[in-house]
CSV table of C-alpha atoms in Angstrom, one decimal:
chain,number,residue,atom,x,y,z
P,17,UNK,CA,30.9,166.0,-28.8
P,18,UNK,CA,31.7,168.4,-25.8
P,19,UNK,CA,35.2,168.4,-27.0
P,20,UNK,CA,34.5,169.4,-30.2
P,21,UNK,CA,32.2,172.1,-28.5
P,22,UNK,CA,34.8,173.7,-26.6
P,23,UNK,CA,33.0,172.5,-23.1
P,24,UNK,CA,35.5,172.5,-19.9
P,25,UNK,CA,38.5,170.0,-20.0
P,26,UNK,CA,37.2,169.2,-16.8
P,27,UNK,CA,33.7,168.1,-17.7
P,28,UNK,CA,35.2,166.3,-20.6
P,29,UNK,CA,37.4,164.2,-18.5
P,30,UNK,CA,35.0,163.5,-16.0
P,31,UNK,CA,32.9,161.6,-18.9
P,32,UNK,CA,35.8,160.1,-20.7
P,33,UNK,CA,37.4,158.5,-17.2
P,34,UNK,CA,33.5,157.6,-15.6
P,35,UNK,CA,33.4,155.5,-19.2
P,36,UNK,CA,36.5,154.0,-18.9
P,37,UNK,CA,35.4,152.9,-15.4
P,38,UNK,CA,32.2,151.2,-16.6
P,39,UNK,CA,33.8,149.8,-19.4
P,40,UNK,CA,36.7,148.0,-17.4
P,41,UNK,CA,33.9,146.8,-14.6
P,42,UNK,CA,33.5,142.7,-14.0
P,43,UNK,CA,30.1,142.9,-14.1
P,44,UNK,CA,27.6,145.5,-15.7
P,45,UNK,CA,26.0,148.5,-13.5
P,46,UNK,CA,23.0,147.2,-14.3
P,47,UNK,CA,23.7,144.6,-12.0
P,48,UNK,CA,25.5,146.5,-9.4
P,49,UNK,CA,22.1,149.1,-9.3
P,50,UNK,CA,19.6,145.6,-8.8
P,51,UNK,CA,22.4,144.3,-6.4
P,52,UNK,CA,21.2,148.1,-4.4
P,53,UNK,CA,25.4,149.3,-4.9
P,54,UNK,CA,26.0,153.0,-5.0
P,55,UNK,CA,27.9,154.0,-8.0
P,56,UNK,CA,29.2,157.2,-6.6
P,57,UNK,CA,31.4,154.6,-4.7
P,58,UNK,CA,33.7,153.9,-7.7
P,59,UNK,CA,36.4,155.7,-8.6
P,60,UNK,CA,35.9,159.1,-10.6
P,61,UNK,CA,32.0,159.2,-10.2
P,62,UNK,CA,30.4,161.4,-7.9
P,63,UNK,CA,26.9,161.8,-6.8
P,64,UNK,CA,25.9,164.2,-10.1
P,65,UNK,CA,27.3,161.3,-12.6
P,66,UNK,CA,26.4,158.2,-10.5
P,67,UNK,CA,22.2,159.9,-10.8
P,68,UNK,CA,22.9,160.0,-15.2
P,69,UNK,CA,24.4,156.6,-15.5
P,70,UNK,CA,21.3,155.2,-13.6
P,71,UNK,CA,18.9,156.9,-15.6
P,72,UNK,CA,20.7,156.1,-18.8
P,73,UNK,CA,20.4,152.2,-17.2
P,74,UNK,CA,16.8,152.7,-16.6
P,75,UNK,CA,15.4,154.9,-19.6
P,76,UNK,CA,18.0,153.7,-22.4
P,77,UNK,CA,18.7,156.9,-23.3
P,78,UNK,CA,20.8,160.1,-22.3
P,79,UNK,CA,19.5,163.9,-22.2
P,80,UNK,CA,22.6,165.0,-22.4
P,81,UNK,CA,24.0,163.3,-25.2
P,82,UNK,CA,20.2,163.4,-27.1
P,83,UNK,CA,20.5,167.0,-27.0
P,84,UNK,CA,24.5,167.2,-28.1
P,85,UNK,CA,23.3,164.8,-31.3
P,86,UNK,CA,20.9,167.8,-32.3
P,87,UNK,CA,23.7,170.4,-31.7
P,88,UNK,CA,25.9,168.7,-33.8
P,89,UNK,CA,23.9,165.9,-36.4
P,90,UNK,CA,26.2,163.7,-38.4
P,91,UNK,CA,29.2,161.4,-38.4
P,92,UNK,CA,31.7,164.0,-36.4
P,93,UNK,CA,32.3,160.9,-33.9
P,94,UNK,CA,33.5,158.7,-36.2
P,95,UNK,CA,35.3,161.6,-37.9
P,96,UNK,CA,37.2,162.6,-35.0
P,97,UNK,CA,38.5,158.9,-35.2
P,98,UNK,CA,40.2,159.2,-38.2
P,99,UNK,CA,44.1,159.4,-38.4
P,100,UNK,CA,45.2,162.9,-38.4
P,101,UNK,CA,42.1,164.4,-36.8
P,102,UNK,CA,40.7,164.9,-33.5
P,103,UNK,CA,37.9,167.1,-31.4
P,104,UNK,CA,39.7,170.2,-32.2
P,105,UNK,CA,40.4,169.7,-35.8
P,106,UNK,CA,36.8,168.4,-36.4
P,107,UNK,CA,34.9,171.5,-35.0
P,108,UNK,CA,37.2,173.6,-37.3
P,109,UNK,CA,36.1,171.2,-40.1
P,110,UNK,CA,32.2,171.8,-38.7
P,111,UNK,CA,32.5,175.3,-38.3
P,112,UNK,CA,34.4,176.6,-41.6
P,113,UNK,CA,33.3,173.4,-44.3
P,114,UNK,CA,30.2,172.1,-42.7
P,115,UNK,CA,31.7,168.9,-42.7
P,116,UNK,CA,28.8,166.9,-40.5
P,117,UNK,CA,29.2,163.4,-42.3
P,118,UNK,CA,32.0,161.6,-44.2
P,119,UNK,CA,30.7,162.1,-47.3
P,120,UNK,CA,30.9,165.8,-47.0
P,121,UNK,CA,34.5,164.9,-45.8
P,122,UNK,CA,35.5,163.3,-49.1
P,123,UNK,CA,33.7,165.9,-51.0
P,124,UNK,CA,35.7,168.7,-49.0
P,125,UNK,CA,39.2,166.9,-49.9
P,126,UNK,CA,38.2,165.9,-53.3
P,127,UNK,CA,37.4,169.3,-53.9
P,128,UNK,CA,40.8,170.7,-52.4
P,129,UNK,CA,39.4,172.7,-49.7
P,130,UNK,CA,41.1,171.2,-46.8
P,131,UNK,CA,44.2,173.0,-47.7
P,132,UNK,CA,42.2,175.9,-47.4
P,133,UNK,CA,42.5,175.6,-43.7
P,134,UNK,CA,45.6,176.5,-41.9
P,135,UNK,CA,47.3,173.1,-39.9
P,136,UNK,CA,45.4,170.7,-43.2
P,137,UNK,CA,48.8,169.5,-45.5
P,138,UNK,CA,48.8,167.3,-48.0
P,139,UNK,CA,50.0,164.5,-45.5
P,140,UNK,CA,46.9,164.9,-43.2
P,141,UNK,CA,44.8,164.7,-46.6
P,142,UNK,CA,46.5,161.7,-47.7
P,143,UNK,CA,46.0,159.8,-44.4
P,144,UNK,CA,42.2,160.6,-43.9
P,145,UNK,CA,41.5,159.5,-47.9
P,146,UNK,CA,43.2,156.0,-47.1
P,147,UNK,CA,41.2,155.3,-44.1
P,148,UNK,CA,38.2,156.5,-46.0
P,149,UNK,CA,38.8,153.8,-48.6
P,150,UNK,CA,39.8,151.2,-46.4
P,151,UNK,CA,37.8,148.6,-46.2
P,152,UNK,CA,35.9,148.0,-42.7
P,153,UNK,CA,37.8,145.1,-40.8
P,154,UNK,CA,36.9,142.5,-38.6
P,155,UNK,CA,36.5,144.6,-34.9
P,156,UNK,CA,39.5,143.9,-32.6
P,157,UNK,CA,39.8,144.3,-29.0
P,158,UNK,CA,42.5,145.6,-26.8
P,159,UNK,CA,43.7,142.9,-24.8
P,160,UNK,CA,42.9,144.7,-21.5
P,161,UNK,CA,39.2,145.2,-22.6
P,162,UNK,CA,39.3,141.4,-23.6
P,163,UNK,CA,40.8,140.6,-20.3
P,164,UNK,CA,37.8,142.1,-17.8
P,165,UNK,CA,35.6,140.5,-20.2
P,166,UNK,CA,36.9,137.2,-20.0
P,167,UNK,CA,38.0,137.0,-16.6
P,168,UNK,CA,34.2,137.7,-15.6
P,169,UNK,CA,33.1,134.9,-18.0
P,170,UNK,CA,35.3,132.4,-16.5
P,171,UNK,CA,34.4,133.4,-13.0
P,172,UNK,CA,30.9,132.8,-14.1
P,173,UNK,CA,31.1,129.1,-15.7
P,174,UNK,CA,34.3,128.5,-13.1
P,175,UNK,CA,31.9,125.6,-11.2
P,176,UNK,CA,30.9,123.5,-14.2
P,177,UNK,CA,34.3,122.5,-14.5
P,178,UNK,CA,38.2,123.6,-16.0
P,179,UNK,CA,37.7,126.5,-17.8
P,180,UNK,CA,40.5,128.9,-19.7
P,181,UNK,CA,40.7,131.1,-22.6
P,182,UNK,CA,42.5,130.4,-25.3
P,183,UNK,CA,43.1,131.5,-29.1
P,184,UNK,CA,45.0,135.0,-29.5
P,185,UNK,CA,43.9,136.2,-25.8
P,186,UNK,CA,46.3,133.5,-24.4
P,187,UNK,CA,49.2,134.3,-26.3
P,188,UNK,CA,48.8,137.8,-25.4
P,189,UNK,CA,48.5,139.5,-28.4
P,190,UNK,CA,47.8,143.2,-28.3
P,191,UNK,CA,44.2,143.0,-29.9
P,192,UNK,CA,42.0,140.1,-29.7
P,193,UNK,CA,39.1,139.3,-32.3
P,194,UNK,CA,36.7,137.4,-30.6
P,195,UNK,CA,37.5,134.6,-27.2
P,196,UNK,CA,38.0,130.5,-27.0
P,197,UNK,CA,36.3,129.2,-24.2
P,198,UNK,CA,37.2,125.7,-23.3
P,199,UNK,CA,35.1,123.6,-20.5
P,200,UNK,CA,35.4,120.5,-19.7
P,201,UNK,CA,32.4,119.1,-18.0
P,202,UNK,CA,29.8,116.1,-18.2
P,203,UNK,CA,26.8,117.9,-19.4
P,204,UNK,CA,28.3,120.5,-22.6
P,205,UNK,CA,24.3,121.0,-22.9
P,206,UNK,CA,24.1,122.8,-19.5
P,207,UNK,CA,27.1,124.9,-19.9
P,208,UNK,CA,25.6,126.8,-22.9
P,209,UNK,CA,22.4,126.8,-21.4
P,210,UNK,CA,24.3,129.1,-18.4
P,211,UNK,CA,25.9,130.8,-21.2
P,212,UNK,CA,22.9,132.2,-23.0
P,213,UNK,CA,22.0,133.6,-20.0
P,214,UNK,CA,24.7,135.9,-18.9
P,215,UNK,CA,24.0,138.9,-18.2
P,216,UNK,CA,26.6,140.4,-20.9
P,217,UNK,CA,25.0,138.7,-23.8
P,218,UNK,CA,23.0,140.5,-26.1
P,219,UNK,CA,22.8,137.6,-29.1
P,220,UNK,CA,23.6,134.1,-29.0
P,221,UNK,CA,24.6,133.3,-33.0
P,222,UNK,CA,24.5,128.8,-31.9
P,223,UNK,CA,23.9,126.8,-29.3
P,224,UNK,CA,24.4,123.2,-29.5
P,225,UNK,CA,25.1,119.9,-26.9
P,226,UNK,CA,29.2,120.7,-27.5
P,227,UNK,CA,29.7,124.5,-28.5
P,228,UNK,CA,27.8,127.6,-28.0
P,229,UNK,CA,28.4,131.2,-29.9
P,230,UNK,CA,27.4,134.2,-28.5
P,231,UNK,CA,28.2,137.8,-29.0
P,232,UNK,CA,28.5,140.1,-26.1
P,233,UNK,CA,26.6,144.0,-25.5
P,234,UNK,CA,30.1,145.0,-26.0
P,235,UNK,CA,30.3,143.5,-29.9
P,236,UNK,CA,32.4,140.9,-28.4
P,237,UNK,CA,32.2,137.2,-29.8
P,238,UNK,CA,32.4,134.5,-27.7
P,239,UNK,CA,32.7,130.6,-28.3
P,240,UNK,CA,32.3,128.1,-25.7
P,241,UNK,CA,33.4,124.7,-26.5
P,242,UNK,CA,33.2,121.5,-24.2
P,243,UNK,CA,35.9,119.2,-24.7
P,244,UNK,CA,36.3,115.5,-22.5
P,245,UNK,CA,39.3,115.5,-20.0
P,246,UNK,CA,41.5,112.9,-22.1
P,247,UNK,CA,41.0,115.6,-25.1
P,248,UNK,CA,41.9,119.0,-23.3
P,249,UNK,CA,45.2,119.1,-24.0
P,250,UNK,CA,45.2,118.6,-27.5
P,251,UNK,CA,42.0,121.2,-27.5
P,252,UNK,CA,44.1,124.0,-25.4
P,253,UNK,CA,46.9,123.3,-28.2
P,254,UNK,CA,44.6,123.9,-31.0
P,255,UNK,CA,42.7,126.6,-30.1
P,256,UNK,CA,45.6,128.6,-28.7
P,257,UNK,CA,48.3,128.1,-31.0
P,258,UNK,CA,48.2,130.4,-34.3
P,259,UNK,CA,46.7,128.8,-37.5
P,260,UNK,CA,51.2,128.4,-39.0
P,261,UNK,CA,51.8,127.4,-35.8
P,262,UNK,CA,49.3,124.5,-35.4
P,263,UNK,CA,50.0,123.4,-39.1
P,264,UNK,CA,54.4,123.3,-38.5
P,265,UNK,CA,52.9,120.9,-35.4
P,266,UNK,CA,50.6,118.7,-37.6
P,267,UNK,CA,53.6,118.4,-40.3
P,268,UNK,CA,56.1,117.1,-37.4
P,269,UNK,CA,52.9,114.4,-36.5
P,270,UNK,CA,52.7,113.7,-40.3
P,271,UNK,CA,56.1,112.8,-40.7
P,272,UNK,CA,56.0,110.3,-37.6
P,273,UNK,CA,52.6,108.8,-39.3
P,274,UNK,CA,50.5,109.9,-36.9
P,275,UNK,CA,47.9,112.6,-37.1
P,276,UNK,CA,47.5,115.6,-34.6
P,277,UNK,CA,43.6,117.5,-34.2
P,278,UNK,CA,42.0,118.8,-31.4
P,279,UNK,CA,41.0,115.4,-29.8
P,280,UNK,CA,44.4,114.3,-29.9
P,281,UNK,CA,47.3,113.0,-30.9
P,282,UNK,CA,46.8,109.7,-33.0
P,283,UNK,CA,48.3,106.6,-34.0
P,284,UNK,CA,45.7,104.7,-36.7
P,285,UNK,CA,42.4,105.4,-34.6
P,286,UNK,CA,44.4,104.9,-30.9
P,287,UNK,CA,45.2,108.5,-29.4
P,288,UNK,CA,48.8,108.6,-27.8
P,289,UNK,CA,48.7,111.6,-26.2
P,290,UNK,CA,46.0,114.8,-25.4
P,291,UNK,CA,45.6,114.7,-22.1
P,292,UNK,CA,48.1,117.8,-21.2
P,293,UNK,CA,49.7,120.4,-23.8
P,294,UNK,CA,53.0,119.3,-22.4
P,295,UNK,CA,52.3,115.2,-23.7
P,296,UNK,CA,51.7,116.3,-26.8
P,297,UNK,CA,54.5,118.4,-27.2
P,298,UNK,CA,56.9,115.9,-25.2
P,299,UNK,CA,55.5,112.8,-28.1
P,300,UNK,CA,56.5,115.4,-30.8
P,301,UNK,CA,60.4,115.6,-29.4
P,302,UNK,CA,59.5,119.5,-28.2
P,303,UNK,CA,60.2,121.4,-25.3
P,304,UNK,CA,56.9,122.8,-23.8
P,305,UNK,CA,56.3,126.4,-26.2
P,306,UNK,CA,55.0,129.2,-23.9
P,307,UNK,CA,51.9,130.4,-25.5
P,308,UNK,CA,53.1,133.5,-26.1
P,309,UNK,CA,55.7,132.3,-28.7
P,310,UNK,CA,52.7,130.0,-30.5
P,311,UNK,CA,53.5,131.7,-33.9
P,312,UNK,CA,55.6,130.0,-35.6
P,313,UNK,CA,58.5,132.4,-35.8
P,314,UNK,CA,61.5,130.0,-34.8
P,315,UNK,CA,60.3,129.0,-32.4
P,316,UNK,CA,59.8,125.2,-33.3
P,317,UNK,CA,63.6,124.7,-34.2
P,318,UNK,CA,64.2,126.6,-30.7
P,319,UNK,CA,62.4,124.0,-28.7
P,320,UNK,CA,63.6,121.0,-30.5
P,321,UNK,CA,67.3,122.5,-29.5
P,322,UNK,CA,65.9,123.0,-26.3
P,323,UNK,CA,67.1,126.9,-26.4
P,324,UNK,CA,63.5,128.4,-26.0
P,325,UNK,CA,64.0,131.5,-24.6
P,326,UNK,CA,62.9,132.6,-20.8
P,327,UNK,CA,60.0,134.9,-20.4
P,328,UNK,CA,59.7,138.1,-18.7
P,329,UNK,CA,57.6,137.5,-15.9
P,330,UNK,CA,55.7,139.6,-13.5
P,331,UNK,CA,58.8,139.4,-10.7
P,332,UNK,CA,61.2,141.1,-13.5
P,333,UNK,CA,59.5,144.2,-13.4
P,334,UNK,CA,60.9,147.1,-11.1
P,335,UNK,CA,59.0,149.7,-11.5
P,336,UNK,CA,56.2,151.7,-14.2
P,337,UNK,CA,57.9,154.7,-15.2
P,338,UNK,CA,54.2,156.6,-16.2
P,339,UNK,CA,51.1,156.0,-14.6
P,340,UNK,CA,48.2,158.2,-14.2
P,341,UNK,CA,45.9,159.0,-11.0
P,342,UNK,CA,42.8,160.8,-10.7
P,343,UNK,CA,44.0,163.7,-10.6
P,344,UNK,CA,43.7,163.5,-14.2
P,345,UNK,CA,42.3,160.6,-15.9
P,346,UNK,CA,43.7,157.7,-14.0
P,347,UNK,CA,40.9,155.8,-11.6
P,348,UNK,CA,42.9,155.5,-8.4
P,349,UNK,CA,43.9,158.2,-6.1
P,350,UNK,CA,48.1,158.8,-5.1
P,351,UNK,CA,47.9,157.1,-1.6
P,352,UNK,CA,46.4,154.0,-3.1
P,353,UNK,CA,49.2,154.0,-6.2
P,354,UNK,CA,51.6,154.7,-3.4
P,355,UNK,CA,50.4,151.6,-1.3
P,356,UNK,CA,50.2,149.7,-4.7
P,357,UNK,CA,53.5,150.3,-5.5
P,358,UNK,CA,55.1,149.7,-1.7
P,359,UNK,CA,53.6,146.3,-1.4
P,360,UNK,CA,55.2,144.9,-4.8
């Protein structure tokens, strides 16, 4: 909303990288205020900021923005979202249309007047009507937002037993939908009775003895599952591999007569293998499949052949040809990328 104002760059940035440094924390500042921390001592928030985040934790609300939302009342937020727009072309869509909502968007486009404006083609028009009309979606995650929420989660149920994420976070994908959680531990009741009480949790959607759903303040969904140790294996398979994935697996068990679900690998009602990923796939005549490759893309034939391919690890990578400090909207200053970059 200051963007679309014309307010500084400056002040602009300042919000947009102090948010991106709350978002990516471990833990939330609510936490870090009881726990007597001084925000000013994260990166990119000073003294003036560190005082408005801990009365926005305290009071709920923001003067700031509260006064912004009467400046500018409407949907220009999520219009400046939309493909093809932007801050800049929004406040020329506010100040010459009055566009303040989508509806007055589609009214505007239906009506032809957003060719009236110079830098609005028929190409822009066409790309904001399909997003108009497209139908909301599940809500996705990027994979580093996904990432400092899970890690925190599994630091927090780490000493009730094995715990690791796995669905689309584990093979990496670029957006996640919601999070896996597997545990394995004696008491399944206990572990979601921890769960509900997280501090990121704003609704827990079930909670049973073996599986507990919860959704976190960020719109995140989690689901915790406890699984016995001879079972794991078989549960880490199923829950990380993709849905043609874990069906090509189940076929190879079919045609052997045996039968393949998340608590094992079966002969009649006597399980051969679920211990370990790596039995199940070894009693299948497969080559352990990284989960990365879990998508049934070749790579099936590849391990039976055993020609899976090697991947690119961590101590492959040279160099980052673009990174950003906080001289503009990066979090760390140039000594500490500098230090980062000499101890790799």
């Amino acid at each position: 909303l200051l963007e679309i104002l014309g307010e500084n760059q400056f002040r602009v940035r300042a919000y947009r990288r102090a948010a991106r440094v709350i978002e990516s924390l471990p833990q939330s500042v609510t936490s870090l205020l009881s726990a007597g921390r001084e925000l000013s001592d994260l990166p990119g928030i000073g003294e003036d900021l560190a005082g408005k985040i801990a009365t926005i934790v305290k009071s709920g609300h923001f003067d700031l923005l509260d006064s912004l939302r009467r400046k500018l009342p409407g949907q220009l937020g999520e219009i400046a979202a939309l493909p093809g727009l932007g801050p800049k072309r929004v406040k020329l869509l506010y100040d010459k249309l009055k566009v303040r909502t989508l509806a007055d968007l589609r009214r505007v486009i239906v009506a032809g007047q957003l060719r009236e404006i110079r830098g609005f083609g028929p190409t822009i028009e066409s790309k904001i009507l399909v997003a108009l009309d497209k139908p909301k979606t599940e809500k996705r995650f990027k994979l580093s937002v996904a990432e400092a929420e899970a890690e925190a989660l599994v630091r927090f149920l780490r000493d009730n037993g094995r715990v690791i994420v796995a669905g689309s976070y584990r093979r990496r994908r670029d957006t996640v939908g919601d999070l896996d959680v597997l545990v394995t531990a004696q008491d399944g009741a206990a572990i979601g009775d921890k769960l509900i009480k997280y501090e990121n949790v704003a609704e827990t959607l079930a909670h049973g003895p073996t599986r507990t759903t919860v959704v976190f303040r960020s719109g995140l969904q989690v689901d915790v599952r406890v699984v016995p140790e001879q079972s794991y294996g078989a549960a880490l398979l199923y829950f990380t591999g993709s849905k043609a994935h874990n069906i090509a697996l189940r076929s190879l068990a079919n045609e052997r007569g045996w039968k393949l679900n998340e608590y094992g690998l079966f002969l009649g009602r006597r399980r051969i293998a679920g211990v370990s990923e790596e039995e199940v796939y070894k009693k299948l005549g497969l080559g352990y499949i990284p989960p990365e490759l879990r998508e049934d893309r070749g790579e099936i034939a590849l391990a039976q052949a055993n020609k899976l391919p090697n991947l690119v690890s961590l101590s492959d990578i040279r160099g980052d040809l673009h990174v950003h400090s906080d001289w503009t909207d990066g979090t760390t200053t140039i000594a500490e990328m500098a230090a980062g970059a000499r101890a790799r």
